[in-house]
mmCIF file of C-alpha atoms in Angstrom:
data_model
loop_
_atom_site.group_PDB
_atom_site.id
_atom_site.type_symbol
_atom_site.label_atom_id
_atom_site.label_comp_id
_atom_site.label_asym_id
_atom_site.label_seq_id
_atom_site.Cartn_x
_atom_site.Cartn_y
_atom_site.Cartn_z
ATOM 1 C CA MET A 1 35.462 41.552 -34.783
ATOM 2 C CA GLU A 2 32.918 38.791 -35.283
ATOM 3 C CA SER A 3 34.463 36.770 -32.478
ATOM 4 C CA HIS A 4 34.134 39.732 -30.118
ATOM 5 C CA SER A 5 30.493 40.220 -31.146
ATOM 6 C CA LEU A 6 29.767 36.515 -30.707
ATOM 7 C CA ARG A 7 31.411 36.546 -27.303
ATOM 8 C CA PHE A 8 29.353 39.597 -26.299
ATOM 9 C CA VAL A 9 26.112 37.934 -27.414
ATOM 10 C CA THR A 10 27.049 34.753 -25.522
ATOM 11 C CA ILE A 11 27.655 36.731 -22.321
ATOM 12 C CA VAL A 12 24.326 38.579 -22.713
ATOM 13 C CA VAL A 13 22.432 35.302 -23.280
ATOM 14 C CA GLU A 14 24.081 33.742 -20.234
ATOM 15 C CA LEU A 15 23.131 36.754 -18.121
ATOM 16 C CA VAL A 16 19.519 36.653 -19.350
ATOM 17 C CA LEU A 17 19.305 32.935 -18.629
ATOM 18 C CA SER A 18 20.803 33.432 -15.172
ATOM 19 C CA VAL A 19 18.315 36.184 -14.339
ATOM 20 C CA SER A 20 15.384 34.199 -15.717
ATOM 21 C CA LEU A 21 16.355 31.189 -13.660
ATOM 22 C CA VAL A 22 16.478 33.310 -10.522
ATOM 23 C CA LEU A 23 13.116 34.905 -11.280
ATOM 24 C CA ASN A 24 11.375 31.669 -12.249
ATOM 25 C CA PRO A 25 8.962 30.822 -9.407
ATOM 26 C CA VAL A 26 9.746 27.096 -9.452
ATOM 27 C CA PHE A 27 12.624 26.108 -11.711
ATOM 28 C CA GLY A 28 16.198 27.258 -11.443
ATOM 29 C CA VAL A 29 16.056 28.158 -7.774
ATOM 30 C CA PRO A 30 17.618 26.153 -4.975
ATOM 31 C CA PRO A 31 15.480 23.997 -2.668
ATOM 32 C CA CYS A 32 14.192 25.745 0.418
ATOM 33 C CA ASP A 33 16.308 23.904 2.999
ATOM 34 C CA PHE A 34 13.639 23.962 5.717
ATOM 35 C CA PRO A 35 15.402 23.550 9.085
ATOM 36 C CA ALA A 36 12.185 22.751 10.976
ATOM 37 C CA ILE A 37 8.506 21.836 10.652
ATOM 38 C CA PHE A 38 5.673 23.109 12.814
ATOM 39 C CA ASN A 39 2.558 21.032 12.293
ATOM 40 C CA PHE A 40 -1.076 21.730 13.173
ATOM 41 C CA GLY A 41 -3.871 19.245 12.732
ATOM 42 C CA ASP A 42 -5.866 16.242 13.883
ATOM 43 C CA SER A 43 -5.249 12.486 13.969
ATOM 44 C CA ASN A 44 -4.128 12.477 10.343
ATOM 45 C CA SER A 45 -0.883 14.074 11.563
ATOM 46 C CA ASP A 46 -0.828 13.495 15.343
ATOM 47 C CA THR A 47 2.515 11.962 16.343
ATOM 48 C CA GLY A 48 1.733 11.636 20.042
ATOM 49 C CA GLY A 49 -0.201 14.655 21.268
ATOM 50 C CA LEU A 50 -3.457 13.013 22.301
ATOM 51 C CA SER A 51 -1.590 9.994 23.646
ATOM 52 C CA ALA A 52 0.483 12.264 25.889
ATOM 53 C CA ALA A 53 -2.592 14.046 27.195
ATOM 54 C CA PHE A 54 -5.062 11.189 27.589
ATOM 55 C CA GLY A 55 -3.114 7.929 27.430
ATOM 56 C CA GLN A 56 -1.171 6.103 24.777
ATOM 57 C CA ALA A 57 -2.848 4.708 21.683
ATOM 58 C CA GLY A 58 -2.085 1.098 22.527
ATOM 59 C CA PRO A 59 -1.113 -1.901 20.417
ATOM 60 C CA PRO A 60 -1.400 -2.865 17.629
ATOM 61 C CA HIS A 61 -0.968 0.815 16.645
ATOM 62 C CA GLY A 62 2.550 1.403 15.318
ATOM 63 C CA GLU A 63 3.320 -2.255 14.712
ATOM 64 C CA SER A 64 4.402 -2.037 11.049
ATOM 65 C CA PHE A 65 7.227 0.455 11.540
ATOM 66 C CA PHE A 66 7.764 1.416 15.165
ATOM 67 C CA HIS A 67 7.140 -2.160 16.391
ATOM 68 C CA GLY A 68 4.863 -0.807 19.090
ATOM 69 C CA PRO A 69 2.708 2.180 20.043
ATOM 70 C CA ALA A 70 4.244 5.497 18.923
ATOM 71 C CA GLY A 71 1.435 7.980 19.504
ATOM 72 C CA ARG A 72 0.096 7.548 15.980
ATOM 73 C CA TYR A 73 -3.330 6.257 15.004
ATOM 74 C CA SER A 74 -1.983 3.999 12.278
ATOM 75 C CA ASP A 75 0.060 0.845 11.940
ATOM 76 C CA GLY A 76 3.085 3.006 11.129
ATOM 77 C CA ARG A 77 4.087 6.336 9.663
ATOM 78 C CA LEU A 78 1.797 9.196 8.716
ATOM 79 C CA VAL A 79 2.089 11.622 5.812
ATOM 80 C CA ILE A 80 3.763 14.140 8.151
ATOM 81 C CA ASP A 81 6.430 11.528 8.937
ATOM 82 C CA PHE A 82 7.177 11.070 5.236
ATOM 83 C CA ILE A 83 7.304 14.855 4.834
ATOM 84 C CA ALA A 84 9.913 15.051 7.607
ATOM 85 C CA GLU A 85 11.910 12.181 6.090
ATOM 86 C CA SER A 86 11.946 13.785 2.649
ATOM 87 C CA LEU A 87 13.255 17.064 4.086
ATOM 88 C CA GLY A 88 16.010 15.241 5.972
ATOM 89 C CA LEU A 89 14.469 16.075 9.340
ATOM 90 C CA PRO A 90 13.699 13.832 12.331
ATOM 91 C CA TYR A 91 10.143 12.764 13.074
ATOM 92 C CA LEU A 92 8.270 15.499 14.902
ATOM 93 C CA SER A 93 7.883 15.249 18.662
ATOM 94 C CA ALA A 94 4.447 16.118 19.987
ATOM 95 C CA TYR A 95 4.428 19.428 21.850
ATOM 96 C CA LEU A 96 2.399 17.830 24.643
ATOM 97 C CA ASP A 97 4.794 14.909 25.122
ATOM 98 C CA ALA A 98 7.069 15.525 28.098
ATOM 99 C CA VAL A 99 9.105 12.326 27.763
ATOM 100 C CA GLY A 100 11.844 11.791 25.187
ATOM 101 C CA SER A 101 10.952 14.788 23.035
ATOM 102 C CA ASN A 102 13.414 16.802 20.978
ATOM 103 C CA PHE A 103 12.172 20.022 19.410
ATOM 104 C CA THR A 104 15.396 21.091 17.694
ATOM 105 C CA HIS A 105 13.813 20.773 14.264
ATOM 106 C CA GLY A 106 10.220 21.630 15.056
ATOM 107 C CA ALA A 107 7.197 20.522 17.012
ATOM 108 C CA ASN A 108 3.826 18.925 16.376
ATOM 109 C CA PHE A 109 0.765 20.609 17.869
ATOM 110 C CA ALA A 110 -1.766 18.272 16.234
ATOM 111 C CA THR A 111 -3.920 15.989 18.345
ATOM 112 C CA ALA A 112 -6.346 13.280 17.312
ATOM 113 C CA GLY A 113 -9.915 14.535 17.369
ATOM 114 C CA SER A 114 -8.953 18.182 16.907
ATOM 115 C CA THR A 115 -11.201 20.621 15.072
ATOM 116 C CA ILE A 116 -10.645 24.090 13.683
ATOM 117 C CA ARG A 117 -13.628 25.468 15.551
ATOM 118 C CA PRO A 118 -13.702 24.807 19.330
ATOM 119 C CA GLN A 119 -16.260 22.197 20.379
ATOM 120 C CA ASN A 120 -18.665 22.665 23.270
ATOM 121 C CA THR A 121 -18.247 19.068 24.393
ATOM 122 C CA THR A 122 -15.663 17.089 26.326
ATOM 123 C CA LEU A 123 -13.461 14.382 24.820
ATOM 124 C CA HIS A 124 -15.418 11.779 26.798
ATOM 125 C CA GLN A 125 -18.766 13.054 25.519
ATOM 126 C CA SER A 126 -17.985 13.380 21.834
ATOM 127 C CA GLY A 127 -14.528 11.999 21.089
ATOM 128 C CA PHE A 128 -13.346 15.405 19.911
ATOM 129 C CA SER A 129 -10.158 16.889 21.294
ATOM 130 C CA PRO A 130 -10.113 20.010 23.489
ATOM 131 C CA PHE A 131 -7.020 21.089 21.546
ATOM 132 C CA SER A 132 -8.758 22.908 18.694
ATOM 133 C CA LEU A 133 -6.710 24.906 16.201
ATOM 134 C CA ASN A 134 -6.837 28.118 18.228
ATOM 135 C CA VAL A 135 -5.485 26.238 21.262
ATOM 136 C CA GLN A 136 -2.736 24.737 19.090
ATOM 137 C CA TYR A 137 -1.809 28.280 18.105
ATOM 138 C CA TYR A 138 -1.722 29.390 21.762
ATOM 139 C CA GLN A 139 0.624 26.487 22.457
ATOM 140 C CA PHE A 140 2.825 27.440 19.507
ATOM 141 C CA HIS A 141 2.942 31.085 20.599
ATOM 142 C CA ASP A 142 4.067 30.079 24.071
ATOM 143 C CA PHE A 143 6.536 27.546 22.656
ATOM 144 C CA HIS A 144 8.040 30.199 20.369
ATOM 145 C CA ARG A 145 8.491 32.728 23.142
ATOM 146 C CA ARG A 146 9.832 30.337 25.760
ATOM 147 C CA SER A 147 12.098 28.435 23.350
ATOM 148 C CA ILE A 148 14.090 31.589 22.678
ATOM 149 C CA ILE A 149 14.384 32.365 26.394
ATOM 150 C CA PHE A 150 15.445 28.872 27.465
ATOM 151 C CA ARG A 151 17.739 28.170 24.501
ATOM 152 C CA ASN A 152 19.729 31.265 25.387
ATOM 153 C CA GLN A 153 20.452 29.659 28.758
ATOM 154 C CA GLY A 154 22.521 27.037 26.936
ATOM 155 C CA GLY A 155 23.148 23.560 28.268
ATOM 156 C CA VAL A 156 20.575 20.887 27.498
ATOM 157 C CA PHE A 157 18.091 23.479 26.226
ATOM 158 C CA LYS A 158 20.402 24.328 23.340
ATOM 159 C CA LYS A 159 20.254 20.689 22.229
ATOM 160 C CA LEU A 160 16.487 20.308 22.524
ATOM 161 C CA LEU A 161 14.999 23.594 21.256
ATOM 162 C CA PRO A 162 15.011 25.244 17.809
ATOM 163 C CA LYS A 163 17.173 28.215 16.944
ATOM 164 C CA ALA A 164 15.293 31.524 16.898
ATOM 165 C CA LYS A 165 15.806 31.919 13.139
ATOM 166 C CA TYR A 166 14.140 28.567 12.454
ATOM 167 C CA PHE A 167 10.708 30.005 13.195
ATOM 168 C CA SER A 168 10.810 32.166 10.073
ATOM 169 C CA GLN A 169 12.602 29.541 7.959
ATOM 170 C CA ALA A 170 10.393 26.586 8.909
ATOM 171 C CA LEU A 171 7.645 24.856 6.955
ATOM 172 C CA TYR A 172 4.228 25.238 8.607
ATOM 173 C CA THR A 173 1.990 22.286 7.776
ATOM 174 C CA PHE A 174 -1.763 21.835 8.233
ATOM 175 C CA ASP A 175 -4.078 18.837 7.981
ATOM 176 C CA ILE A 176 -7.294 19.705 9.777
ATOM 177 C CA GLY A 177 -11.009 20.135 9.065
ATOM 178 C CA GLN A 178 -12.331 16.578 8.811
ATOM 179 C CA ASN A 179 -13.591 16.578 12.381
ATOM 180 C CA ASP A 180 -15.363 19.895 11.930
ATOM 181 C CA LEU A 181 -17.574 18.189 9.358
ATOM 182 C CA THR A 182 -18.243 14.954 11.233
ATOM 183 C CA ALA A 183 -18.836 16.832 14.518
ATOM 184 C CA GLY A 184 -21.973 18.406 13.092
ATOM 185 C CA TYR A 185 -23.316 15.116 11.765
ATOM 186 C CA PHE A 186 -22.643 13.328 15.042
ATOM 187 C CA LEU A 187 -24.714 16.045 16.757
ATOM 188 C CA ASN A 188 -27.568 15.120 14.395
ATOM 189 C CA MET A 189 -27.245 18.249 12.276
ATOM 190 C CA THR A 190 -28.527 18.199 8.716
ATOM 191 C CA THR A 191 -26.228 18.627 5.730
ATOM 192 C CA ASP A 192 -27.557 22.168 5.260
ATOM 193 C CA GLN A 193 -26.670 22.990 8.862
ATOM 194 C CA VAL A 194 -23.146 21.609 8.461
ATOM 195 C CA VAL A 195 -22.633 23.533 5.220
ATOM 196 C CA ALA A 196 -23.914 26.715 6.883
ATOM 197 C CA TYR A 197 -21.133 26.788 9.509
ATOM 198 C CA ILE A 198 -18.239 26.031 7.129
ATOM 199 C CA PRO A 199 -17.579 29.755 6.396
ATOM 200 C CA ASP A 200 -17.139 30.403 10.125
ATOM 201 C CA VAL A 201 -14.785 27.415 10.419
ATOM 202 C CA LEU A 202 -12.615 28.753 7.618
ATOM 203 C CA ASP A 203 -12.645 32.288 9.012
ATOM 204 C CA GLN A 204 -11.111 30.818 12.151
ATOM 205 C CA PHE A 205 -8.581 28.928 10.046
ATOM 206 C CA LYS A 206 -7.530 32.127 8.265
ATOM 207 C CA THR A 207 -7.174 33.900 11.599
ATOM 208 C CA VAL A 208 -4.707 31.292 12.880
ATOM 209 C CA VAL A 209 -2.627 31.408 9.677
ATOM 210 C CA LYS A 210 -2.452 35.194 10.002
ATOM 211 C CA TYR A 211 -1.360 34.864 13.629
ATOM 212 C CA LEU A 212 1.428 32.479 12.582
ATOM 213 C CA TYR A 213 2.470 34.904 9.853
ATOM 214 C CA ASP A 214 2.680 37.640 12.484
ATOM 215 C CA GLN A 215 4.955 35.302 14.465
ATOM 216 C CA GLY A 216 7.302 35.086 11.485
ATOM 217 C CA GLY A 217 5.887 32.077 9.597
ATOM 218 C CA ARG A 218 6.316 32.386 5.831
ATOM 219 C CA SER A 219 5.953 28.937 4.237
ATOM 220 C CA PHE A 220 2.594 27.162 4.610
ATOM 221 C CA TRP A 221 1.729 23.686 3.258
ATOM 222 C CA ILE A 222 -2.028 23.142 3.618
ATOM 223 C CA HIS A 223 -3.791 19.828 2.988
ATOM 224 C CA ASN A 224 -7.470 19.835 2.168
ATOM 225 C CA THR A 225 -9.759 17.297 3.826
ATOM 226 C CA GLY A 226 -10.274 13.755 2.565
ATOM 227 C CA PRO A 227 -13.373 11.849 1.412
ATOM 228 C CA VAL A 228 -15.007 11.339 4.808
ATOM 229 C CA GLY A 229 -17.882 9.504 3.127
ATOM 230 C CA CYS A 230 -15.500 6.621 2.377
ATOM 231 C CA LEU A 231 -14.510 6.026 5.998
ATOM 232 C CA PRO A 232 -16.114 3.155 7.960
ATOM 233 C CA TYR A 233 -16.744 5.235 11.092
ATOM 234 C CA VAL A 234 -18.897 7.603 9.055
ATOM 235 C CA MET A 235 -20.675 5.007 6.913
ATOM 236 C CA ASP A 236 -21.357 2.786 9.921
ATOM 237 C CA ARG A 237 -22.726 5.507 12.210
ATOM 238 C CA LEU A 238 -24.628 7.859 9.906
ATOM 239 C CA PRO A 239 -27.767 6.808 7.999
ATOM 240 C CA ILE A 240 -27.660 6.786 4.201
ATOM 241 C CA THR A 241 -29.942 5.353 1.553
ATOM 242 C CA ALA A 242 -28.896 2.959 -1.207
ATOM 243 C CA GLY A 243 -29.258 5.780 -3.712
ATOM 244 C CA GLN A 244 -26.689 7.843 -1.811
ATOM 245 C CA VAL A 245 -23.941 5.232 -2.244
ATOM 246 C CA ASP A 246 -21.624 5.921 -5.188
ATOM 247 C CA LYS A 247 -19.863 3.442 -7.483
ATOM 248 C CA ALA A 248 -16.943 3.140 -5.061
ATOM 249 C CA GLY A 249 -19.298 2.262 -2.208
ATOM 250 C CA CYS A 250 -18.838 5.622 -0.484
ATOM 251 C CA ALA A 251 -21.549 7.857 0.989
ATOM 252 C CA SER A 252 -21.980 10.671 -1.533
ATOM 253 C CA PRO A 253 -23.650 13.276 0.730
ATOM 254 C CA PHE A 254 -20.700 13.381 3.121
ATOM 255 C CA ASN A 255 -18.137 13.489 0.325
ATOM 256 C CA GLU A 256 -20.038 16.336 -1.314
ATOM 257 C CA VAL A 257 -19.807 18.322 1.920
ATOM 258 C CA ALA A 258 -16.065 17.595 2.098
ATOM 259 C CA GLN A 259 -15.694 18.834 -1.477
ATOM 260 C CA TYR A 260 -17.601 22.012 -0.618
ATOM 261 C CA PHE A 261 -15.333 22.523 2.399
ATOM 262 C CA ASN A 262 -12.300 22.078 0.153
ATOM 263 C CA LYS A 263 -13.621 24.567 -2.397
ATOM 264 C CA LYS A 264 -14.065 27.152 0.340
ATOM 265 C CA LEU A 265 -10.676 26.270 1.861
ATOM 266 C CA LYS A 266 -9.017 26.927 -1.493
ATOM 267 C CA GLU A 267 -10.787 30.289 -1.669
ATOM 268 C CA ALA A 268 -9.559 31.037 1.854
ATOM 269 C CA VAL A 269 -5.976 30.238 0.831
ATOM 270 C CA ASP A 270 -6.336 32.493 -2.219
ATOM 271 C CA ARG A 271 -7.512 35.277 0.061
ATOM 272 C CA LEU A 272 -4.591 34.704 2.423
ATOM 273 C CA ARG A 273 -2.166 35.055 -0.499
ATOM 274 C CA MET A 274 -3.520 38.550 -1.049
ATOM 275 C CA ASP A 275 -3.514 39.465 2.639
ATOM 276 C CA LEU A 276 -0.054 38.073 3.443
ATOM 277 C CA PRO A 277 2.319 39.440 0.782
ATOM 278 C CA LEU A 278 5.453 37.659 2.039
ATOM 279 C CA ALA A 279 3.856 34.242 2.565
ATOM 280 C CA ALA A 280 4.182 31.199 0.303
ATOM 281 C CA LEU A 281 0.937 29.243 0.665
ATOM 282 C CA THR A 282 0.591 25.858 -1.022
ATOM 283 C CA TYR A 283 -2.838 24.208 -1.162
ATOM 284 C CA VAL A 284 -2.550 20.413 -1.479
ATOM 285 C CA ASP A 285 -5.420 18.325 -2.862
ATOM 286 C CA VAL A 286 -5.196 15.108 -0.864
ATOM 287 C CA TYR A 287 -8.950 14.535 -1.350
ATOM 288 C CA SER A 288 -8.535 13.619 -5.027
ATOM 289 C CA LEU A 289 -5.696 11.239 -4.263
ATOM 290 C CA LYS A 290 -7.449 9.481 -1.398
ATOM 291 C CA TYR A 291 -10.631 9.057 -3.407
ATOM 292 C CA THR A 292 -8.671 7.739 -6.382
ATOM 293 C CA LEU A 293 -6.893 5.229 -4.150
ATOM 294 C CA ILE A 294 -10.137 4.028 -2.569
ATOM 295 C CA SER A 295 -12.128 3.870 -5.805
ATOM 296 C CA GLN A 296 -9.323 2.146 -7.753
ATOM 297 C CA ALA A 297 -7.738 0.157 -4.935
ATOM 298 C CA HIS A 298 -7.060 -3.027 -6.907
ATOM 299 C CA ARG A 299 -5.286 -1.086 -9.643
ATOM 300 C CA TYR A 300 -2.758 0.097 -7.068
ATOM 301 C CA GLY A 301 -2.289 -3.222 -5.267
ATOM 302 C CA PHE A 302 -4.714 -2.724 -2.383
ATOM 303 C CA VAL A 303 -7.714 -4.805 -1.297
ATOM 304 C CA HIS A 304 -10.961 -4.192 0.642
ATOM 305 C CA PRO A 305 -10.763 -0.376 0.380
ATOM 306 C CA LEU A 306 -13.753 0.300 2.626
ATOM 307 C CA LYS A 307 -12.874 -2.220 5.303
ATOM 308 C CA ALA A 308 -10.765 -1.539 8.388
ATOM 309 C CA CYS A 309 -7.628 -3.615 8.832
ATOM 310 C CA CYS A 310 -7.832 -3.392 12.607
ATOM 311 C CA GLY A 311 -11.237 -3.734 14.228
ATOM 312 C CA HIS A 312 -14.016 -6.087 15.147
ATOM 313 C CA GLY A 313 -17.176 -7.168 13.345
ATOM 314 C CA GLY A 314 -19.720 -5.518 11.118
ATOM 315 C CA LYS A 315 -19.766 -4.799 7.406
ATOM 316 C CA TYR A 316 -16.617 -2.696 7.590
ATOM 317 C CA ASN A 317 -14.801 -4.529 10.408
ATOM 318 C CA TYR A 318 -15.597 -1.472 12.508
ATOM 319 C CA ASN A 319 -17.403 -1.229 15.837
ATOM 320 C CA LYS A 320 -17.510 2.091 17.672
ATOM 321 C CA HIS A 321 -17.740 0.255 21.001
ATOM 322 C CA ILE A 322 -14.826 -2.118 20.369
ATOM 323 C CA GLY A 323 -12.113 -0.402 18.371
ATOM 324 C CA CYS A 324 -8.649 -1.342 17.185
ATOM 325 C CA GLY A 325 -6.891 -3.057 20.092
ATOM 326 C CA GLY A 326 -10.216 -3.476 21.895
ATOM 327 C CA LYS A 327 -10.756 -6.255 24.402
ATOM 328 C CA ILE A 328 -13.777 -7.981 25.910
ATOM 329 C CA THR A 329 -14.068 -9.970 29.121
ATOM 330 C CA VAL A 330 -14.855 -13.664 28.742
ATOM 331 C CA HIS A 331 -15.198 -15.803 31.878
ATOM 332 C CA GLY A 332 -13.303 -13.202 33.858
ATOM 333 C CA LYS A 333 -10.430 -12.923 31.383
ATOM 334 C CA GLU A 334 -9.646 -10.163 28.909
ATOM 335 C CA VAL A 335 -9.661 -11.311 25.310
ATOM 336 C CA LEU A 336 -8.306 -9.215 22.431
ATOM 337 C CA VAL A 337 -10.908 -8.952 19.669
ATOM 338 C CA GLY A 338 -9.869 -5.716 17.934
ATOM 339 C CA LYS A 339 -7.050 -7.421 16.069
ATOM 340 C CA ALA A 340 -5.034 -6.192 13.116
ATOM 341 C CA CYS A 341 -5.313 -7.926 9.773
ATOM 342 C CA LYS A 342 -2.497 -10.183 8.584
ATOM 343 C CA ASP A 343 -1.094 -7.769 6.005
ATOM 344 C CA PRO A 344 -1.713 -4.028 6.611
ATOM 345 C CA SER A 345 0.467 -3.203 3.597
ATOM 346 C CA VAL A 346 -2.364 -4.089 1.209
ATOM 347 C CA MET A 347 -5.073 -2.290 3.188
ATOM 348 C CA ILE A 348 -6.048 1.368 2.889
ATOM 349 C CA ASN A 349 -8.002 1.880 6.085
ATOM 350 C CA TRP A 350 -6.344 1.056 9.366
ATOM 351 C CA ASP A 351 -8.976 1.272 12.101
ATOM 352 C CA GLY A 352 -12.142 2.595 10.506
ATOM 353 C CA VAL A 353 -11.048 6.222 10.863
ATOM 354 C CA HIS A 354 -7.415 6.478 9.810
ATOM 355 C CA TYR A 355 -5.198 5.323 6.960
ATOM 356 C CA THR A 356 -2.540 2.629 6.977
ATOM 357 C CA GLN A 357 1.133 3.425 6.596
ATOM 358 C CA ALA A 358 0.985 1.983 3.069
ATOM 359 C CA ALA A 359 -1.865 4.306 2.098
ATOM 360 C CA ASN A 360 -0.135 7.286 3.708
ATOM 361 C CA LYS A 361 3.027 6.509 1.731
ATOM 362 C CA TRP A 362 1.025 6.163 -1.488
ATOM 363 C CA VAL A 363 -0.522 9.603 -0.950
ATOM 364 C CA PHE A 364 2.776 11.213 0.029
ATOM 365 C CA ASP A 365 4.576 9.853 -3.033
ATOM 366 C CA ARG A 366 2.070 11.683 -5.229
ATOM 367 C CA ILE A 367 1.979 15.037 -3.446
ATOM 368 C CA VAL A 368 5.728 15.490 -2.915
ATOM 369 C CA ASP A 369 6.408 16.649 -6.476
ATOM 370 C CA GLY A 370 3.664 19.278 -6.477
ATOM 371 C CA SER A 371 1.390 17.449 -8.933
ATOM 372 C CA PHE A 372 -1.617 17.950 -6.668
ATOM 373 C CA SER A 373 -0.680 21.374 -5.352
ATOM 374 C CA ASP A 374 -1.797 24.903 -6.126
ATOM 375 C CA PRO A 375 0.519 26.394 -7.185
ATOM 376 C CA PRO A 376 2.170 23.219 -8.597
ATOM 377 C CA ILE A 377 5.285 23.549 -6.477
ATOM 378 C CA PRO A 378 7.180 20.535 -5.051
ATOM 379 C CA LEU A 379 7.450 20.169 -1.299
ATOM 380 C CA LYS A 380 11.126 21.150 -1.259
ATOM 381 C CA MET A 381 10.271 24.369 -3.140
ATOM 382 C CA ALA A 382 7.358 25.370 -0.901
ATOM 383 C CA CYS A 383 9.081 28.518 0.328
ATOM 384 C CA HIS A 384 8.577 30.060 -3.113
ATOM 385 C CA ARG A 385 5.319 31.931 -3.547
ATOM 386 C CA GLU A 386 3.084 32.626 -6.492
ATOM 387 C CA PRO A 387 2.128 36.272 -7.010
ATOM 388 C CA PRO A 388 -1.550 36.905 -6.141
ATOM 389 C CA HIS A 389 -3.923 37.086 -9.083
#
């Protein structure tokens, strides 16, 4: 009799454990098995969009991994590349790139210089991309619709376009907002003026996420913006006083605005969780990691955290007139002066604006397990949502 009772109790316990494992929001559930990634963003995740539209980012970009230009504003891979690798997916082709692209496992709509809010300037005037987040959504919408039509025709299209079901199973990634902040400053706006338009920027961000949800998107991985006040192109171009420089050498006013943006972005994501009941939205704090890396560079094996690896002259090896790969004419001959440093693997900043492959890998290695996410869910579990609270 006791053996039967013990057996019954054992079965009940096993059932309870099985149910609890299924219901647990993180543990005890299988990885999400994302078949595709659709990415939206700026140069932090552009894998060839701006290069396809306006000309290739030339050498020495890409030298550390691709051994030549690969559409990325870095010496090698970006965080989005490491995300794709970790999910067992190929690197994302840029939607705008007509040559050699394969969209079977997703597409990248990000372009360098992109903003959330459309800019009223041309690329030539301001350096900001015409492919703002709303335009990236329009491109995605068209890509979604036409992919289904053309894939059904079979042949080569079947090998180059995603399956219809992938659009609801995919991971939707975002890394955008940095340029919305710097755009205001470069137009000589005050900090108060920049702060004042952040709510409108984030309203537009929420609108695009809702549109993607309506298109079937369910899993969203959203990076906040980094410490722009630690980047040479900001510190070199915008006036700051000695009292505004923090212990790491960064410009505090610009970092404080980035932190305010991130606070409001997190609130926007919280609101989206309530509005989109079937969505899993993960907010990823890359700001804290990037600032930690810059402020404690030597601890992590890096040197000259505020200096560009690839550039020419000045305090930060950055010159807005002669960038990475830049040349000047001497006695009728072109001379390369925007050279890369000898060892990019120990540098954090690549060209005054963007991060090196080594820095990107350092950041990725620390976000992949969910340690800097809200909710604290690993990348491979990002299809699991947290109930709104």
